Amino acid sequence: MKYILILLGAYLYTVSIPHTVYASALHFSTDRSTISVQDDFVLQVFIDTEGESINAVEGGIIFPDELLEVKEIRDGNSAINLWIERPKLDPTQTIVFSGVSPGGLQGDKQQLFSIVFTARKGGRGVFYGKDIHALKNDGVGTEDVFRGVTSPIVVSDTSRNNPIRIAKAEDTEPPEAFTPAISSEESMFGGKFFIVFATQDKGGGIDHYEIREGESGVYVTATSPYVLPDQSLTKTIYVKAVDMSGNERLATMKALGVAWYKQYGIFAILIVLAMLVFSMYFRKKRRNH
Amino acid sequence: MRFIRKLFLGCIFSYIFMFVGSFCAYAQEFKSTDFRALDPVLSSGSFATSTSFRLFGSISEIAVGTSTESAFSGISGFLGFPYVSSPVVSATAGDGQVALSWTASSGVLGWTVTTYDVGQGTVSGGPYSYTAVGNVTSSTRTGLSNGTAYYFVVRPRDAFGYPIATSSAVTSTPVASSGGGPSGGGGGGGGGGGPIPTATTVIFSGRAYPKSTVTLMKDAQIVATTVAGADANFQISLSGISGGNYLFSLYSEDNKGIRSSLLTFPLSVTNGATTNVSGIFIAPTIAVDKSEVKRGDTIIIFGQSSPSTEITITINSEQEFFVKKPSDKDGVYLVNFDTSVLELGGHSTKSKASINGEISPYSSAANFSVGTKSVTAKPQTCVSRGDLNNDCRVNLVDFSIAAFWYKRPLSEVFAQKEKKQLNGDGKVTLVDFSIMAFYWTG
């Protein structure tokens, strides 16, 4: 009896010491509890860093593709600041993504992105993360232990009279202001000048970027890094970030290497001076007559 | 009655003295009008026992932190070495309420934070009335009067329920929400205009170093810089941003140009509201004068923080060493550490600052090795890793360069850079991006 008590005491003592086991986990949450065939619904993907500071995440999300079809992927207002690969559907029906948040994320409900699905068929399935790597903000990128979590989903066979439709997110705010940068690297693009740019949209997410060189050029769709057609850097560069709802944010990069006679300010002064000289000359002529 | 009280107090004090070990062999005399405790002599090393008590020798301060009140409590010793950092608190004004959120205080070396208290008051500096809110990082304080400025502090408590740090006060003034329908005289047009919408504003305030430049990054890009005052306090106001979730980071540069580590926290900004964030206590900078030190020689550990703050320096080793030193009126601190206690090999040192219960996070680590000769450290001006284009910064340009080489075989030229600036495994993977994210400067 005494030994049992001792053992029990030792066991209770051990389990009562607060153990801190750190890991990360992916969580899913849907916006509806019941889903019927032909319904749209939103699946949010969160990361729980469980006390760790994580600054880089990559992996894939597996969904029951015999039941569901991806309608839209929303990466706006994400806890990830810079995407290396924006979340997209790959040929193996996995949603792959990778990105970083300099400074580190910490928290139990950090939203990475959300997916709008359309239910095509009734049945049961699961969502889970595949090959998820979460790296710690420790300067060496130590991999954090990852706990796999599976989330079940049930789609009911009978569709509603009015299937739920989810339209594109209503967003009237433009993307955040940003500052592009011009650089060159001997190992890239043969050492040519290129421009880099990135920003975030707190609504539906960034759709694409456009660039125009100079006042009279046309806007072309561009991805960062973008090799500048005009390598002389004499034109002002306009970079536009366009979000999913068409809101735009413009960033301007003044020309870096502009010849003095091409700058409009100096040009205007020259014209005024020329006019002054001309008017003085005419006045003199009139006086002479 | 008075005699009993004397006796009671005497017993309490001698009970406490018994735990102070050889420290008391210095024969200090404690006295008041009621009692005297002279030359308590206690032997250190082994412990004495009897059937009624056991005595352990330990060296500690008698009382750091709180005591007094009718229920006498003395919290001594280990609280002198704080292991949790103060929370960064943000307050968003609402209608008759203020939404608070704060960063979790993470403990090290076995410290755990089990719950938080929110203190609320109407005068800066207190008194505050505290409410325990549990182990959460947000709380909405309701039932407040619009137009009155309120002050809030957040205190984490340890596993025993003792408050172990405090945040600096954050202030917020609840405002009636705009857009309440016009009273009377409706109809189209005319009359005074509608309610003026409040611009979405975020105000950051905290401590850095005297006259240092403080840089603020929003979602990894620099959005503002300011210069701290002579008292090391700074304030940055950011307006015209959209409502949403952001990741803000701050860092500062000391009088020698050494950069501090990043202080990062998430913030949820509400459209049209003013959010105040305070408790930003930028970690000290740290450097050592030798990259290699001959065992037994002195190594100088120095850096800068706020003026007249208590700096705790830890030197890691098989056994961790702690040194406490106050910073001077310019925030500079300097410690001469005797390396005879360290074993041969690599070591690192880091520091944190504390003032009035507010505790900064740890600084970045300064590395050195203990060997057979002393080598002066080269002055470090640039970031040590992640700078792929040699501009002494780690930002979007370096990120884009790495993104170009991601999942691509590296060229000879770039492979050299990857070896020096990233993890040197011959390819660009998520680990390299994680390294850049750590050394990010914006």
XYZ file of C-alpha atoms in Angstrom:
731
model
C 0.000 0.000 0.000
C 2.797 2.353 0.969
C 4.586 1.709 -2.313
C 1.452 2.406 -4.312
C 1.063 5.707 -2.549
C 4.694 6.591 -3.204
C 4.352 5.721 -6.860
C 1.111 7.664 -7.121
C 2.728 10.618 -5.403
C 5.721 10.528 -7.716
C 3.471 10.292 -10.801
C 1.261 13.172 -9.697
C 4.315 15.245 -8.899
C 5.782 14.652 -12.344
C 2.631 15.493 -14.245
C 1.936 18.574 -12.173
C 5.225 20.221 -13.143
C 4.365 22.570 -15.995
C 5.951 21.042 -19.061
C 6.409 23.331 -21.952
C 6.558 21.497 -25.239
C 6.734 23.872 -28.140
C 5.523 23.022 -31.606
C 3.387 24.527 -34.340
C 0.125 23.365 -35.811
C -2.118 24.264 -38.718
C -5.792 24.866 -37.964
C -8.744 25.052 -40.281
C -12.072 26.723 -39.748
C -15.106 27.028 -41.987
C -17.690 29.775 -42.034
C -20.625 27.367 -41.936
C -21.471 24.303 -39.937
C -23.602 22.593 -42.607
C -22.562 22.374 -46.238
C -24.782 21.052 -49.004
C -23.989 20.168 -52.581
C -23.595 23.267 -54.797
C -22.890 25.503 -51.790
C -19.885 27.786 -51.634
C -18.045 28.055 -48.353
C -14.834 29.573 -47.008
C -12.079 27.562 -45.354
C -9.617 29.626 -43.320
C -6.111 28.302 -42.752
C -4.402 29.376 -39.522
C -1.112 28.605 -37.929
C -0.744 28.247 -34.177
C 2.888 28.837 -33.297
C 2.299 27.516 -29.761
C 4.560 30.059 -28.151
C 7.367 29.911 -30.713
C 8.386 32.808 -32.931
C 8.124 31.571 -36.525
C 9.343 33.617 -39.478
C 9.004 31.265 -42.472
C 6.314 28.749 -43.484
C 5.851 26.515 -46.504
C 3.800 23.480 -47.431
C 0.647 22.257 -49.046
C -3.005 21.880 -48.079
C -4.777 18.689 -49.135
C -8.536 18.799 -49.540
C -11.060 16.141 -50.632
C -10.981 16.923 -54.358
C -13.661 14.337 -55.171
C -16.118 16.453 -53.155
C -14.861 20.010 -53.508
C -13.620 22.375 -56.181
C -11.478 25.431 -55.516
C -13.297 28.605 -56.540
C -10.952 31.294 -55.202
C -7.886 31.633 -52.982
C -7.735 34.779 -50.858
C -4.344 35.759 -49.444
C -5.193 39.294 -48.385
C -4.701 40.410 -44.768
C -2.362 37.467 -44.271
C 0.051 37.097 -41.374
C 2.648 36.301 -44.048
C 4.217 39.591 -45.199
C 6.163 38.395 -48.232
C 5.151 35.443 -50.357
C 7.868 33.390 -51.968
C 5.149 31.363 -53.675
C 1.631 32.727 -53.388
C -0.948 30.073 -52.422
C -2.107 28.370 -55.617
C -3.557 25.074 -56.742
C -0.968 22.748 -58.257
C -1.653 19.891 -60.720
C -1.802 17.351 -57.882
C -4.811 19.221 -56.393
C -2.687 20.511 -53.499
C -2.698 24.166 -52.514
C 1.005 24.998 -52.194
C 2.408 28.118 -50.563
C 5.552 29.530 -48.999
C 6.349 32.859 -47.413
C 8.157 34.799 -44.699
C 7.274 37.340 -42.021
C 10.435 39.187 -40.999
C 10.534 39.716 -37.270
C 8.583 36.553 -36.587
C 4.985 35.536 -35.977
C 3.758 34.467 -32.623
C 0.230 33.539 -31.693
C -2.431 30.878 -31.720
C -4.527 32.130 -34.633
C -2.351 33.648 -37.316
C -4.305 33.530 -40.583
C -2.244 32.490 -43.598
C -4.933 32.553 -46.295
C -8.460 31.364 -46.984
C -9.943 29.237 -49.764
C -13.429 29.524 -51.241
C -14.662 26.055 -52.222
C -17.726 24.912 -54.142
C -19.165 21.579 -52.994
C -19.709 19.331 -56.006
C -20.613 16.022 -54.418
C -21.929 14.727 -51.096
C -19.767 12.679 -48.749
C -17.072 12.817 -46.083
C -13.505 14.038 -46.384
C -10.622 15.644 -44.501
C -8.404 18.706 -44.805
C -4.815 18.410 -43.688
C -1.416 19.978 -44.165
C 1.236 18.145 -46.186
C 5.010 18.716 -45.942
C 4.495 21.748 -43.745
C 7.727 23.361 -42.559
C 7.640 26.174 -40.015
C 11.033 27.737 -39.290
C 11.944 29.600 -36.130
C 13.038 33.235 -35.998
C 16.431 32.334 -34.521
C 18.872 33.392 -37.246
C 19.574 29.837 -38.443
C 16.106 28.756 -39.538
C 15.741 25.839 -37.103
C 12.725 23.787 -38.046
C 9.961 23.836 -35.475
C 8.295 20.551 -34.619
C 5.033 20.437 -36.543
C 1.893 18.763 -35.259
C -0.277 17.563 -38.087
C -3.960 18.294 -37.566
C -6.719 16.875 -39.754
C -10.054 18.593 -40.052
C -13.069 16.595 -41.191
C -15.769 17.868 -43.508
C -19.194 16.494 -44.341
C -21.118 17.548 -47.428
C -24.755 16.656 -47.442
C -26.115 15.017 -50.611
C -29.249 17.097 -51.013
C -28.712 20.625 -52.238
C -30.591 23.589 -50.845
C -33.321 25.408 -52.761
C -31.044 28.426 -52.929
C -27.445 27.200 -52.874
C -25.152 29.571 -51.005
C -22.988 31.621 -53.341
C -19.979 33.570 -52.196
C -19.113 36.524 -54.381
C -15.696 38.129 -54.555
C -14.911 39.963 -51.307
C -16.173 43.531 -51.276
C -13.132 45.695 -50.890
C -12.920 49.440 -51.436
C -9.497 49.963 -49.855
C -6.478 50.103 -52.142
C -3.355 48.070 -51.354
C -0.889 49.509 -48.822
C 1.557 52.220 -49.877
C 4.972 50.867 -50.856
C 8.390 51.930 -52.101
C 9.973 50.017 -54.990
C 13.756 49.719 -55.269
C 16.111 49.514 -58.235
C 19.194 47.313 -58.090
C 21.505 45.217 -60.210
C 23.278 41.932 -59.578
C 26.061 40.453 -61.667
C 24.570 36.993 -61.217
C 21.114 37.995 -62.433
C 19.892 39.139 -65.845
C 23.486 39.688 -67.017
C 23.939 42.518 -64.523
C 21.082 44.622 -65.935
C 19.108 46.984 -63.709
C 15.898 45.531 -62.322
C 13.158 46.883 -60.084
C 11.693 45.079 -57.067
C 8.356 45.815 -55.421
C 5.938 44.179 -53.008
C 3.001 45.299 -50.927
C 0.055 43.856 -49.043
C -3.687 44.266 -49.445
C -5.760 44.029 -46.290
C -8.928 43.156 -48.188
C -9.140 40.499 -50.856
C -5.425 40.364 -51.707
C -3.187 41.601 -54.509
C -4.190 40.587 -58.007
C -1.229 41.829 -60.033
C 1.291 44.640 -60.516
C 1.739 46.911 -63.529
C 4.679 49.054 -64.587
C 4.998 52.033 -66.892
C 8.233 53.770 -67.815
C 7.971 57.478 -68.438
C 4.898 59.639 -68.963
C 4.041 58.401 -72.412
C 4.502 54.676 -71.952
C 1.798 52.069 -71.452
C 1.231 49.958 -68.342
C 2.360 46.359 -68.657
C 1.711 43.553 -66.167
C 4.903 42.780 -64.272
C 6.238 40.526 -61.536
C 9.044 41.360 -59.134
C 11.988 41.371 -59.941
C 11.375 43.089 -63.292
C 14.179 43.935 -65.730
C 13.844 47.552 -66.844
C 13.604 47.936 -70.624
C 15.185 51.395 -70.329
C 18.551 50.672 -68.744
C 19.594 54.322 -68.771
C 17.274 55.013 -65.798
C 16.300 58.376 -67.227
C 12.538 57.872 -67.074
C 10.291 58.083 -64.030
C 8.914 54.629 -63.264
C 5.319 54.114 -62.170
C 4.439 50.889 -60.357
C 0.790 50.072 -59.738
C -0.469 47.441 -57.306
C -3.961 46.250 -58.222
C -6.060 44.209 -55.792
C -8.745 41.590 -56.487
C -11.479 44.231 -56.572
C -9.618 46.531 -58.959
C -8.468 49.100 -56.372
C -5.084 50.538 -57.280
C -2.120 51.979 -55.400
C 0.504 53.863 -57.353
C 4.164 54.195 -56.395
C 6.471 56.512 -58.285
C 10.220 56.162 -58.681
C 11.873 59.318 -59.920
C 14.428 58.912 -62.674
C 17.844 58.288 -61.160
C 20.237 59.286 -63.916
C 18.638 62.219 -65.685
C 20.627 64.640 -67.868
C 20.127 68.167 -66.625
C 18.694 69.495 -69.849
C 15.996 66.846 -69.806
C 14.610 67.767 -66.428
C 11.365 69.664 -66.903
C 12.026 72.086 -64.124
C 15.180 73.385 -65.753
C 13.457 73.334 -69.125
C 10.716 75.633 -67.844
C 13.280 78.079 -66.438
C 15.065 78.087 -69.779
C 11.828 78.948 -71.588
C 11.072 81.812 -69.203
C 14.599 83.149 -69.626
C 14.281 82.872 -73.390
C 10.967 84.774 -73.283
C 12.545 87.512 -71.160
C 15.427 87.871 -73.572
C 13.037 87.973 -76.550
C 10.772 90.605 -74.964
C 13.774 92.766 -74.080
C 15.016 92.457 -77.655
C 11.607 93.426 -79.109
C 11.306 96.402 -76.769
C 14.737 97.568 -77.804
C 13.806 97.187 -81.460
C 10.594 99.168 -81.002
C 12.446 101.943 -79.230
C 14.898 102.172 -82.036
C 12.155 102.711 -84.578
C 0.655 43.864 23.469
C 3.636 45.823 22.240
C 6.008 43.158 23.501
C 4.155 40.448 21.597
C 4.297 42.539 18.438
C 8.053 43.055 18.970
C 8.543 39.383 19.474
C 6.452 38.552 16.404
C 8.387 40.959 14.189
C 11.671 39.724 15.605
C 10.732 36.145 14.807
C 9.737 37.042 11.264
C 12.989 38.890 10.614
C 15.220 36.233 12.096
C 13.339 33.644 10.069
C 14.152 35.558 6.906
C 17.780 36.101 7.935
C 18.266 32.363 8.301
C 17.927 32.037 4.567
C 20.603 34.558 3.783
C 23.576 32.343 4.556
C 27.126 33.608 4.386
C 25.994 36.964 3.071
C 25.210 37.878 6.642
C 28.647 36.955 7.828
C 29.543 40.501 6.821
C 28.043 41.416 10.204
C 25.494 43.983 9.169
C 23.342 45.425 11.832
C 19.621 45.746 11.160
C 17.684 47.764 13.678
C 14.660 49.904 14.260
C 13.180 51.375 17.394
C 11.437 48.081 18.004
C 14.176 45.529 17.538
C 17.754 44.863 16.621
C 19.263 41.868 14.816
C 23.017 41.884 15.305
C 25.701 39.928 13.437
C 23.666 36.944 12.342
C 26.294 34.292 11.808
C 25.436 31.484 9.513
C 27.718 28.958 7.965
C 27.551 28.397 4.244
C 28.276 25.321 2.202
C 26.632 22.502 4.106
C 23.308 22.732 5.839
C 22.438 22.375 9.483
C 19.451 20.325 10.609
C 17.510 19.591 13.697
C 14.116 18.068 14.244
C 12.469 21.473 13.964
C 14.244 23.212 11.076
C 16.614 22.837 8.168
C 18.923 25.616 7.001
C 20.127 25.981 3.436
C 22.843 28.449 2.658
C 21.973 30.682 -0.204
C 23.091 34.047 -1.397
C 20.302 36.337 -2.389
C 18.935 39.777 -1.887
C 16.414 40.076 0.852
C 13.650 41.870 -0.864
C 13.318 42.888 -4.460
C 9.881 43.923 -5.519
C 6.878 43.966 -3.294
C 6.134 43.675 0.358
C 4.233 45.541 3.130
C 0.587 45.330 4.038
C -0.997 43.519 6.950
C -0.190 40.132 5.507
C 3.574 40.433 5.460
C 5.223 39.003 2.385
C 8.766 39.277 1.247
C 9.547 38.157 -2.258
C 13.269 37.818 -2.438
C 16.161 36.821 -4.573
C 15.144 35.302 -7.865
C 12.920 38.219 -8.806
C 16.119 40.241 -9.080
C 16.807 38.463 -12.367
C 13.730 38.967 -14.521
C 13.175 36.350 -17.193
C 10.051 37.642 -18.880
C 9.780 40.724 -21.038
C 7.084 43.337 -20.574
C 4.123 43.114 -22.926
C 3.690 45.628 -25.720
C 0.139 46.926 -25.244
C -2.120 48.430 -27.881
C -5.366 50.233 -27.115
C -8.060 51.038 -29.673
C -10.684 53.566 -28.688
C -14.307 52.627 -29.223
C -17.693 53.882 -28.097
C -17.631 53.780 -24.319
C -14.953 51.125 -24.440
C -11.328 50.474 -25.208
C -10.119 47.295 -26.897
C -6.758 46.235 -25.483
C -4.406 43.674 -26.887
C -0.867 42.805 -25.866
C 2.003 40.556 -26.799
C 2.414 37.387 -24.793
C 5.203 37.546 -22.238
C 7.363 34.553 -22.897
C 9.439 33.225 -20.062
C 12.767 31.464 -20.274
C 14.631 29.162 -17.886
C 11.477 27.627 -16.482
C 9.468 30.802 -15.933
C 5.896 30.521 -17.131
C 3.292 33.212 -17.307
C -0.054 31.827 -16.202
C -2.298 34.852 -16.191
C -2.448 38.589 -16.817
C -3.876 41.491 -14.847
C -5.237 44.585 -16.562
C -4.913 47.760 -14.523
C -7.225 50.655 -15.347
C -7.100 54.205 -14.054
C -7.771 57.798 -14.997
C -4.446 59.252 -13.862
C -1.167 58.509 -15.602
C 1.106 56.528 -13.269
C -1.782 55.224 -11.201
C -3.444 54.339 -8.995
C -4.782 51.523 -11.142
C -7.479 49.078 -10.227
C -6.523 45.607 -11.393
C -8.689 42.849 -12.817
C -7.409 39.386 -13.539
C -8.286 38.444 -17.100
C -6.750 34.995 -17.352
C -4.179 33.662 -19.777
C -5.331 35.705 -22.747
C -3.726 38.490 -24.738
C -6.711 40.743 -25.306
C -9.430 42.366 -23.285
C -12.115 44.945 -23.938
C -12.742 47.372 -21.099
C -16.356 48.513 -21.211
C -18.494 50.929 -19.286
C -16.133 53.840 -19.882
C -17.035 57.493 -20.416
C -16.463 58.953 -23.848
C -14.046 61.851 -23.901
C -12.204 60.762 -20.733
C -8.608 59.629 -21.074
C -7.999 56.238 -19.477
C -4.644 54.659 -18.671
C -4.040 50.904 -18.789
C -1.200 48.654 -17.720
C -0.827 44.918 -18.220
C 0.947 42.748 -15.634
C 1.887 39.122 -16.261
C 1.745 36.801 -13.250
C 3.891 33.734 -12.727
C 2.811 30.216 -11.757
C 2.594 31.253 -8.099
C 0.388 34.223 -8.914
C 3.012 36.891 -8.285
C 3.188 39.794 -10.696
C 6.586 39.573 -12.340
C 6.665 42.486 -14.754
C 4.540 45.389 -15.795
C 3.989 47.098 -19.100
C 4.255 50.841 -19.407
C 0.909 52.624 -19.380
C -1.055 52.973 -22.596
C -3.668 55.663 -22.840
C -6.860 55.776 -24.850
C -9.891 58.027 -24.919
C -13.158 56.373 -25.909
C -15.111 58.342 -28.493
C -18.732 58.147 -29.479
C -18.886 56.391 -32.831
C -19.428 58.729 -35.762
C -22.294 58.036 -38.121
C -25.106 58.121 -35.615
C -28.066 59.526 -37.592
C -28.568 63.288 -37.698
C -30.897 64.409 -34.967
C -33.906 66.321 -36.201
C -34.155 68.302 -39.429
C -33.292 65.383 -41.687
C -34.046 65.678 -45.342
C -31.557 66.234 -48.095
C -28.551 68.501 -48.086
C -28.236 71.748 -46.231
C -27.081 72.490 -42.738
C -23.781 71.494 -41.205
C -21.935 68.620 -42.826
C -22.027 65.075 -41.534
C -19.765 63.771 -38.771
C -16.077 64.173 -39.585
C -14.601 60.688 -40.066
C -11.593 59.980 -37.847
C -8.526 59.042 -39.854
C -7.169 55.615 -38.978
C -4.160 56.423 -36.827
C -1.671 54.350 -34.879
C 0.574 56.025 -32.299
C 3.627 54.114 -31.078
C 5.502 55.162 -27.951
C 8.360 53.548 -26.121
C 11.974 53.608 -25.074
C 15.126 53.281 -27.140
C 18.473 55.022 -26.470
C 19.189 58.725 -25.940
C 19.052 60.582 -29.285
C 19.020 57.329 -31.241
C 17.253 56.823 -34.576
C 14.259 54.540 -34.239
C 13.020 52.793 -37.381
C 9.479 51.475 -37.739
C 8.639 48.757 -40.271
C 5.117 47.824 -41.289
C 4.821 44.380 -42.875
C 8.580 44.230 -43.484
C 8.884 47.661 -45.160
C 10.157 50.846 -43.487
C 7.361 53.371 -43.004
C 8.730 55.865 -40.490
C 11.816 56.883 -38.575
C 12.174 59.231 -35.643
C 14.846 60.364 -33.218
C 14.405 59.547 -29.536
C 14.743 62.272 -26.919
C 17.616 62.676 -24.481
C 15.573 60.555 -22.081
C 15.412 57.806 -24.743
C 11.624 58.096 -25.095
C 10.166 58.258 -28.580
C 6.808 58.519 -30.267
C 5.813 57.732 -33.849
C 2.445 58.512 -35.358
C 1.231 56.663 -38.442
C -1.960 57.620 -40.214
C -3.835 56.907 -43.385
C -3.498 53.133 -43.226
C -6.284 50.675 -43.904
C -7.881 48.576 -41.217
C -6.465 45.059 -41.083
C -3.838 42.850 -39.520
C -0.264 44.091 -39.587
C 3.105 42.986 -38.326
C 5.086 45.954 -36.963
C 8.791 45.852 -36.144
C 10.999 48.450 -34.519
C 14.743 48.733 -34.069
C 17.242 51.398 -33.130
C 20.888 52.209 -33.690
C 23.167 53.164 -30.821
C 25.838 55.851 -30.619
C 28.377 53.482 -32.233
C 26.082 52.555 -35.105
C 25.325 49.072 -33.760
C 21.752 47.988 -34.532
C 19.458 46.511 -31.920
C 17.495 43.310 -32.413
C 14.004 43.647 -33.889
C 11.065 44.118 -31.578
C 8.116 42.657 -33.482
C 4.444 42.519 -32.599
C 1.197 41.948 -34.485
C -1.457 44.656 -34.474
C -5.045 44.591 -35.595
C -5.983 48.076 -36.783
C -9.633 49.171 -36.845
C -10.767 51.492 -39.636
C -11.449 55.016 -38.452
C -10.154 54.407 -34.928
C -7.060 55.611 -33.122
C -4.887 52.873 -31.683
C -2.205 53.656 -29.115
C 0.640 51.206 -28.685
C 3.001 51.524 -25.769
C 5.401 49.414 -23.802
C 7.840 49.277 -26.689
C 11.115 48.810 -24.867
C 13.848 48.329 -27.447
C 16.462 45.799 -26.358
C 19.945 47.113 -25.570
C 22.764 46.815 -28.077
C 25.679 44.621 -27.121
C 29.239 44.095 -28.310
C 32.462 42.625 -26.981
C 35.962 44.022 -27.371
C 37.639 40.704 -28.221
C 36.604 38.011 -30.667
C 38.860 35.588 -28.847
C 40.012 36.003 -25.268
C 42.778 34.239 -23.410
C 41.276 32.363 -20.494
C 41.812 34.367 -17.352
C 41.913 37.719 -19.171
C 39.117 40.220 -18.961
C 36.642 40.682 -21.772
C 34.713 43.941 -21.994
C 30.994 43.647 -22.690
C 29.397 46.958 -23.570
C 26.418 48.532 -25.243
C 23.717 51.129 -24.921
C 20.189 51.274 -23.570
C 18.024 53.891 -21.825
C 19.704 56.124 -19.225
C 20.028 54.882 -15.640
C 18.429 51.513 -16.288
C 19.424 48.231 -14.720
C 21.100 46.024 -17.307
C 21.262 42.265 -16.796
C 23.970 40.592 -18.857
C 23.995 36.830 -19.273
C 27.057 34.970 -20.447
C 26.238 31.502 -21.618
C 28.465 28.681 -20.682
C 27.932 25.231 -19.221
C 26.703 27.240 -16.300
C 25.050 30.526 -17.116
C 26.527 33.665 -15.549
C 24.607 36.812 -14.738
C 25.947 40.282 -14.142
C 23.882 43.319 -13.291
C 25.085 46.816 -13.980
C 23.251 50.123 -14.231
C 23.616 52.123 -17.431
C 24.942 55.679 -17.081
C 23.122 58.925 -17.872
C 23.776 58.383 -21.596
C 22.439 54.862 -21.429
C 25.879 53.325 -21.920
C 26.845 50.254 -19.899
C 30.171 48.449 -19.656
C 31.181 45.329 -17.783
C 34.641 43.850 -17.308
C 34.104 40.122 -17.153
C 36.779 37.782 -15.799
C 36.927 34.845 -18.176
C 38.723 32.512 -15.767
C 35.329 31.035 -14.870
C 34.537 30.103 -18.472
C 35.512 26.885 -20.125
C 37.408 26.867 -23.427
C 35.324 27.157 -26.549
C 32.638 29.373 -27.995
C 30.414 31.565 -25.830
C 27.789 34.164 -26.377
C 26.480 37.019 -24.300
C 23.249 39.008 -24.378
C 21.616 41.629 -22.212
C 18.276 43.044 -21.243
C 17.238 46.279 -19.545
C 14.731 46.862 -16.800
C 13.333 50.012 -15.238
C 10.306 50.433 -12.970
C 9.183 46.881 -13.565
C 9.294 47.226 -17.359
C 11.642 44.721 -18.930
C 13.026 44.822 -22.450
C 13.433 41.714 -24.589
C 16.894 40.183 -24.928
C 19.438 41.859 -27.166
C 20.981 39.941 -30.058
C 23.859 37.724 -29.024
C 27.491 38.818 -29.183
C 29.802 35.877 -29.748
C 33.348 35.289 -28.574
C 35.545 32.321 -27.837
C 37.765 31.529 -24.907
C 41.150 30.182 -25.966
C 44.852 30.637 -25.566
C 45.278 34.151 -26.942
C 43.389 37.417 -27.049
C 42.291 38.849 -30.384
C 40.665 42.284 -30.641
C 37.250 42.184 -32.271
C 36.846 43.853 -35.646
C 34.303 46.674 -35.469
C 31.053 45.318 -36.823
C 29.291 47.784 -39.057
C 27.248 45.632 -41.402
C 24.690 42.895 -40.826
C 26.404 39.558 -40.475
C 24.053 37.540 -42.705
C 21.357 37.943 -45.304
C 22.839 40.924 -47.152
C 22.997 39.596 -50.710
C 23.673 42.863 -52.522
C 26.271 44.304 -50.100
C 24.352 47.419 -49.207
C 24.508 46.714 -45.446
C 20.772 46.180 -45.398
C 18.571 43.095 -45.539
C 15.365 44.026 -47.320
C 13.108 43.413 -50.304
C 16.016 43.611 -52.742
C 17.860 40.739 -51.021
C 14.559 38.851 -50.774
C 14.001 39.258 -54.517
C 17.534 38.101 -55.282
C 16.999 34.976 -53.199
C 13.565 34.484 -54.799
C 15.224 34.549 -58.216
C 17.516 31.676 -57.223
C 14.829 29.724 -55.378
C 14.633 26.155 -56.707
C 17.196 27.008 -59.393
C 20.759 25.676 -59.677
C 23.083 28.418 -58.394
C 25.699 30.148 -60.517
C 29.342 30.101 -59.350
C 29.197 33.754 -58.327
C 25.989 33.424 -56.390
C 27.016 30.162 -54.736
C 29.850 32.099 -53.075
C 27.355 34.612 -51.736
C 25.062 31.884 -50.495
C 27.974 30.380 -48.590
C 28.882 33.655 -46.917
C 25.497 35.238 -46.319
C 23.043 32.359 -46.066
C 23.273 28.816 -44.791
C 25.824 27.668 -47.343
C 24.165 24.415 -48.418
C 24.538 25.232 -52.107
C 20.858 25.927 -52.768
C 18.241 28.512 -51.872
C 15.546 26.996 -49.671
C 13.128 28.188 -47.019
C 15.964 28.089 -44.468
C 17.819 30.843 -46.342
C 14.688 32.998 -46.361
C 14.279 32.394 -42.643
C 17.842 33.610 -42.059
C 17.109 36.776 -44.052
C 13.861 37.287 -42.146
C 15.783 37.221 -38.871
C 18.406 39.768 -39.971
C 15.871 41.996 -41.756
C 16.473 45.748 -41.599
C 13.968 46.990 -44.152
